[in-house]
């Protein structure tokens, strides 16, 4: 792909459900970072979508004070975007419905990419897609609970190089109603070390053709984003 073509592709509007993002850049959800104040600061730089830090679905439905505080949106925040994680399809459905009905969420992202041990040891985050049936049920539950609000998923390549899941998980998520699929092109074992394998994003894009595929990992400056588009299509 030429530099001109890559630039045109990278700057074309991105549609996620009913939301048309004129700037096709999504602020990745980061635990302990992307709170309402940080998202407000980032809006001044012009990205299209700003996702909250990770919220526990069970903590939300149990109305735990700390979780409810994390789920707050800033004044004028549009679209209202929040990331959930959990392993129980019914709890995920109820949490998604609560976000929509009570907090006015307009986009819900599901975390299947967290590599942190305290999450994965309970089968959550990047460990969950290894259990294909449960993964499908969790996505379907959230989509059902969210009704017309778009639900997206964020994945890693897998647990490690011997347990890759993304090429199965991406199509499964799309089949269950996910409006987009994002891939952090590292395994859980890598965490944030080494280099992201952008070729995996290209392979996922070939496997998922009916919803947008977003790439994540090692984008530090705008030129990196353009290069990712060039290398992944």
GROMACS .gro file of C-alpha atoms in nm:
model
  233
    1UNK     CA    1   0.000   0.000   0.000
    2UNK     CA    2   0.135   0.344  -0.091
    3UNK     CA    3   0.180   0.617   0.170
    4UNK     CA    4  -0.111   0.807   0.013
    5UNK     CA    5  -0.338   0.502   0.022
    6UNK     CA    6  -0.241   0.423   0.380
    7UNK     CA    7  -0.316   0.779   0.486
    8UNK     CA    8  -0.653   0.773   0.310
    9UNK     CA    9  -0.747   0.443   0.473
   10UNK     CA   10  -0.628   0.552   0.817
   11UNK     CA   11  -0.828   0.875   0.804
   12UNK     CA   12  -1.150   0.735   0.655
   13UNK     CA   13  -1.447   0.746   0.895
   14UNK     CA   14  -1.498   0.437   1.110
   15UNK     CA   15  -1.847   0.306   1.183
   16UNK     CA   16  -1.919   0.111   1.500
   17UNK     CA   17  -2.289   0.035   1.517
   18UNK     CA   18  -2.471   0.367   1.475
   19UNK     CA   19  -2.163   0.571   1.562
   20UNK     CA   20  -1.969   0.718   1.272
   21UNK     CA   21  -1.627   0.828   1.395
   22UNK     CA   22  -1.492   1.095   1.163
   23UNK     CA   23  -1.154   1.045   1.326
   24UNK     CA   24  -1.099   0.665   1.316
   25UNK     CA   25  -0.886   0.655   1.630
   26UNK     CA   26  -0.994   0.483   1.952
   27UNK     CA   27  -0.835   0.555   2.288
   28UNK     CA   28  -0.752   0.209   2.420
   29UNK     CA   29  -0.906   0.129   2.759
   30UNK     CA   30  -0.633   0.117   3.023
   31UNK     CA   31  -0.692   0.021   3.386
   32UNK     CA   32  -0.587   0.299   3.620
   33UNK     CA   33  -0.544   0.543   3.331
   34UNK     CA   34  -0.850   0.613   3.117
   35UNK     CA   35  -1.076   0.761   3.383
   36UNK     CA   36  -1.321   1.042   3.307
   37UNK     CA   37  -1.064   1.318   3.367
   38UNK     CA   38  -0.805   1.156   3.140
   39UNK     CA   39  -1.065   1.098   2.869
   40UNK     CA   40  -1.163   1.464   2.889
   41UNK     CA   41  -0.800   1.569   2.838
   42UNK     CA   42  -0.766   1.337   2.539
   43UNK     CA   43  -1.079   1.472   2.370
   44UNK     CA   44  -0.888   1.792   2.307
   45UNK     CA   45  -0.659   1.600   2.071
   46UNK     CA   46  -0.935   1.475   1.846
   47UNK     CA   47  -0.971   1.095   1.863
   48UNK     CA   48  -1.309   0.952   1.773
   49UNK     CA   49  -1.388   0.725   2.069
   50UNK     CA   50  -1.263   0.722   2.428
   51UNK     CA   51  -1.314   0.399   2.621
   52UNK     CA   52  -1.321   0.388   3.001
   53UNK     CA   53  -1.088   0.182   3.213
   54UNK     CA   54  -1.189  -0.179   3.280
   55UNK     CA   55  -1.501  -0.224   3.495
   56UNK     CA   56  -1.590  -0.554   3.667
   57UNK     CA   57  -1.935  -0.670   3.557
   58UNK     CA   58  -2.004  -0.836   3.892
   59UNK     CA   59  -1.900  -0.527   4.086
   60UNK     CA   60  -2.141  -0.325   3.875
   61UNK     CA   61  -2.446  -0.547   3.927
   62UNK     CA   62  -2.365  -0.575   4.298
   63UNK     CA   63  -2.344  -0.195   4.305
   64UNK     CA   64  -2.005  -0.185   4.470
   65UNK     CA   65  -1.916   0.177   4.543
   66UNK     CA   66  -1.569   0.164   4.386
   67UNK     CA   67  -1.702   0.010   4.066
   68UNK     CA   68  -1.987   0.259   4.034
   69UNK     CA   69  -1.736   0.542   4.075
   70UNK     CA   70  -1.522   0.403   3.792
   71UNK     CA   71  -1.831   0.381   3.571
   72UNK     CA   72  -1.905   0.754   3.586
   73UNK     CA   73  -1.900   0.958   3.268
   74UNK     CA   74  -1.783   1.317   3.237
   75UNK     CA   75  -2.019   1.603   3.148
   76UNK     CA   76  -2.086   1.614   2.776
   77UNK     CA   77  -1.900   1.288   2.712
   78UNK     CA   78  -2.015   1.150   2.375
   79UNK     CA   79  -2.034   0.870   2.284
   80UNK     CA   80  -2.041   0.728   2.635
   81UNK     CA   81  -1.807   0.431   2.609
   82UNK     CA   82  -1.720   0.180   2.880
   83UNK     CA   83  -1.527  -0.146   2.904
   84UNK     CA   84  -1.657  -0.449   3.096
   85UNK     CA   85  -1.490  -0.770   3.198
   86UNK     CA   86  -1.632  -1.085   3.347
   87UNK     CA   87  -1.674  -1.458   3.295
   88UNK     CA   88  -2.043  -1.516   3.363
   89UNK     CA   89  -2.279  -1.465   3.066
   90UNK     CA   90  -2.580  -1.377   3.285
   91UNK     CA   91  -2.385  -1.128   3.494
   92UNK     CA   92  -2.241  -0.975   3.177
   93UNK     CA   93  -2.591  -0.942   3.030
   94UNK     CA   94  -2.723  -0.774   3.344
   95UNK     CA   95  -2.422  -0.542   3.367
   96UNK     CA   96  -2.460  -0.435   3.004
   97UNK     CA   97  -2.829  -0.366   3.057
   98UNK     CA   98  -2.753  -0.164   3.370
   99UNK     CA   99  -2.495   0.044   3.185
  100UNK     CA  100  -2.741   0.125   2.910
  101UNK     CA  101  -3.054   0.180   3.120
  102UNK     CA  102  -2.904   0.359   3.420
  103UNK     CA  103  -2.584   0.524   3.298
  104UNK     CA  104  -2.672   0.594   2.936
  105UNK     CA  105  -2.381   0.398   2.787
  106UNK     CA  106  -2.368   0.428   2.408
  107UNK     CA  107  -2.087   0.178   2.345
  108UNK     CA  108  -1.969  -0.121   2.547
  109UNK     CA  109  -1.633  -0.291   2.496
  110UNK     CA  110  -1.559  -0.634   2.640
  111UNK     CA  111  -1.216  -0.706   2.782
  112UNK     CA  112  -1.063  -1.031   2.663
  113UNK     CA  113  -0.713  -0.890   2.651
  114UNK     CA  114  -0.603  -0.827   3.009
  115UNK     CA  115  -0.288  -1.034   3.082
  116UNK     CA  116  -0.273  -0.960   3.455
  117UNK     CA  117  -0.254  -1.274   3.665
  118UNK     CA  118  -0.526  -1.174   3.913
  119UNK     CA  119  -0.770  -1.159   3.619
  120UNK     CA  120  -0.652  -1.457   3.412
  121UNK     CA  121  -0.624  -1.698   3.706
  122UNK     CA  122  -1.002  -1.678   3.738
  123UNK     CA  123  -1.042  -1.747   3.366
  124UNK     CA  124  -1.104  -1.384   3.270
  125UNK     CA  125  -0.934  -1.140   3.037
  126UNK     CA  126  -0.705  -1.296   2.780
  127UNK     CA  127  -0.761  -1.646   2.922
  128UNK     CA  128  -1.132  -1.662   2.847
  129UNK     CA  129  -1.125  -1.703   2.465
  130UNK     CA  130  -0.950  -2.040   2.513
  131UNK     CA  131  -1.292  -2.165   2.634
  132UNK     CA  132  -1.469  -2.107   2.304
  133UNK     CA  133  -1.824  -2.191   2.412
  134UNK     CA  134  -1.808  -1.977   2.725
  135UNK     CA  135  -1.649  -1.696   2.526
  136UNK     CA  136  -1.937  -1.706   2.276
  137UNK     CA  137  -2.193  -1.708   2.558
  138UNK     CA  138  -2.032  -1.411   2.735
  139UNK     CA  139  -2.031  -1.204   2.416
  140UNK     CA  140  -2.390  -1.305   2.336
  141UNK     CA  141  -2.500  -1.216   2.688
  142UNK     CA  142  -2.353  -0.867   2.665
  143UNK     CA  143  -2.503  -0.810   2.320
  144UNK     CA  144  -2.844  -0.918   2.451
  145UNK     CA  145  -2.818  -0.692   2.754
  146UNK     CA  146  -2.703  -0.392   2.552
  147UNK     CA  147  -2.994  -0.421   2.309
  148UNK     CA  148  -2.929  -0.166   2.032
  149UNK     CA  149  -2.608  -0.028   2.184
  150UNK     CA  150  -2.302  -0.163   1.999
  151UNK     CA  151  -2.079  -0.410   2.179
  152UNK     CA  152  -1.717  -0.461   2.071
  153UNK     CA  153  -1.446  -0.697   2.192
  154UNK     CA  154  -1.076  -0.652   2.258
  155UNK     CA  155  -0.855  -0.959   2.227
  156UNK     CA  156  -0.496  -1.072   2.255
  157UNK     CA  157  -0.343  -1.325   2.023
  158UNK     CA  158  -0.382  -1.590   2.290
  159UNK     CA  159  -0.239  -1.718   2.614
  160UNK     CA  160   0.103  -1.793   2.466
  161UNK     CA  161   0.248  -1.905   2.132
  162UNK     CA  162   0.121  -2.259   2.192
  163UNK     CA  163  -0.231  -2.147   2.281
  164UNK     CA  164  -0.335  -1.890   2.021
  165UNK     CA  165  -0.705  -1.803   2.014
  166UNK     CA  166  -0.758  -1.487   1.812
  167UNK     CA  167  -0.838  -1.644   1.475
  168UNK     CA  168  -1.120  -1.841   1.638
  169UNK     CA  169  -1.231  -1.572   1.881
  170UNK     CA  170  -1.266  -1.293   1.624
  171UNK     CA  171  -1.519  -1.474   1.401
  172UNK     CA  172  -1.700  -1.612   1.708
  173UNK     CA  173  -1.744  -1.260   1.848
  174UNK     CA  174  -1.871  -1.127   1.517
  175UNK     CA  175  -2.116  -1.417   1.488
  176UNK     CA  176  -2.253  -1.336   1.835
  177UNK     CA  177  -2.323  -0.976   1.736
  178UNK     CA  178  -2.005  -0.784   1.815
  179UNK     CA  179  -1.989  -0.460   1.617
  180UNK     CA  180  -1.608  -0.458   1.592
  181UNK     CA  181  -1.307  -0.662   1.702
  182UNK     CA  182  -0.981  -0.513   1.831
  183UNK     CA  183  -0.657  -0.707   1.863
  184UNK     CA  184  -0.357  -0.627   2.080
  185UNK     CA  185  -0.101  -0.815   1.877
  186UNK     CA  186   0.077  -0.980   2.169
  187UNK     CA  187   0.005  -1.289   2.377
  188UNK     CA  188  -0.084  -1.276   2.744
  189UNK     CA  189   0.253  -1.432   2.823
  190UNK     CA  190   0.426  -1.137   2.654
  191UNK     CA  191   0.220  -0.887   2.852
  192UNK     CA  192   0.373  -0.559   2.726
  193UNK     CA  193   0.720  -0.688   2.641
  194UNK     CA  194   0.876  -0.755   2.304
  195UNK     CA  195   0.722  -0.628   1.982
  196UNK     CA  196   0.360  -0.646   1.874
  197UNK     CA  197   0.313  -0.882   1.578
  198UNK     CA  198   0.118  -0.664   1.340
  199UNK     CA  199   0.097  -0.947   1.087
  200UNK     CA  200  -0.154  -1.108   1.326
  201UNK     CA  201  -0.382  -0.807   1.277
  202UNK     CA  202  -0.371  -0.863   0.901
  203UNK     CA  203  -0.457  -1.231   0.950
  204UNK     CA  204  -0.749  -1.143   1.177
  205UNK     CA  205  -0.873  -0.893   0.920
  206UNK     CA  206  -0.881  -1.175   0.664
  207UNK     CA  207  -1.076  -1.395   0.907
  208UNK     CA  208  -1.328  -1.128   1.013
  209UNK     CA  209  -1.483  -0.962   0.711
  210UNK     CA  210  -1.824  -0.841   0.826
  211UNK     CA  211  -1.724  -0.597   1.105
  212UNK     CA  212  -1.428  -0.359   1.148
  213UNK     CA  213  -1.100  -0.495   1.285
  214UNK     CA  214  -0.891  -0.253   1.494
  215UNK     CA  215  -0.521  -0.289   1.562
  216UNK     CA  216  -0.346  -0.222   1.892
  217UNK     CA  217   0.013  -0.245   2.012
  218UNK     CA  218   0.327  -0.035   1.964
  219UNK     CA  219   0.151   0.276   1.834
  220UNK     CA  220   0.344   0.559   1.995
  221UNK     CA  221   0.313   0.835   1.734
  222UNK     CA  222   0.087   0.905   1.435
  223UNK     CA  223   0.343   0.762   1.194
  224UNK     CA  224   0.316   0.426   1.371
  225UNK     CA  225  -0.060   0.419   1.309
  226UNK     CA  226  -0.010   0.490   0.940
  227UNK     CA  227   0.253   0.218   0.921
  228UNK     CA  228   0.018  -0.029   1.089
  229UNK     CA  229  -0.250   0.043   0.831
  230UNK     CA  230   0.006   0.004   0.554
  231UNK     CA  231   0.123  -0.333   0.688
  232UNK     CA  232  -0.218  -0.477   0.781
  233UNK     CA  233  -0.449  -0.333   0.517
   0.00000   0.00000   0.00000
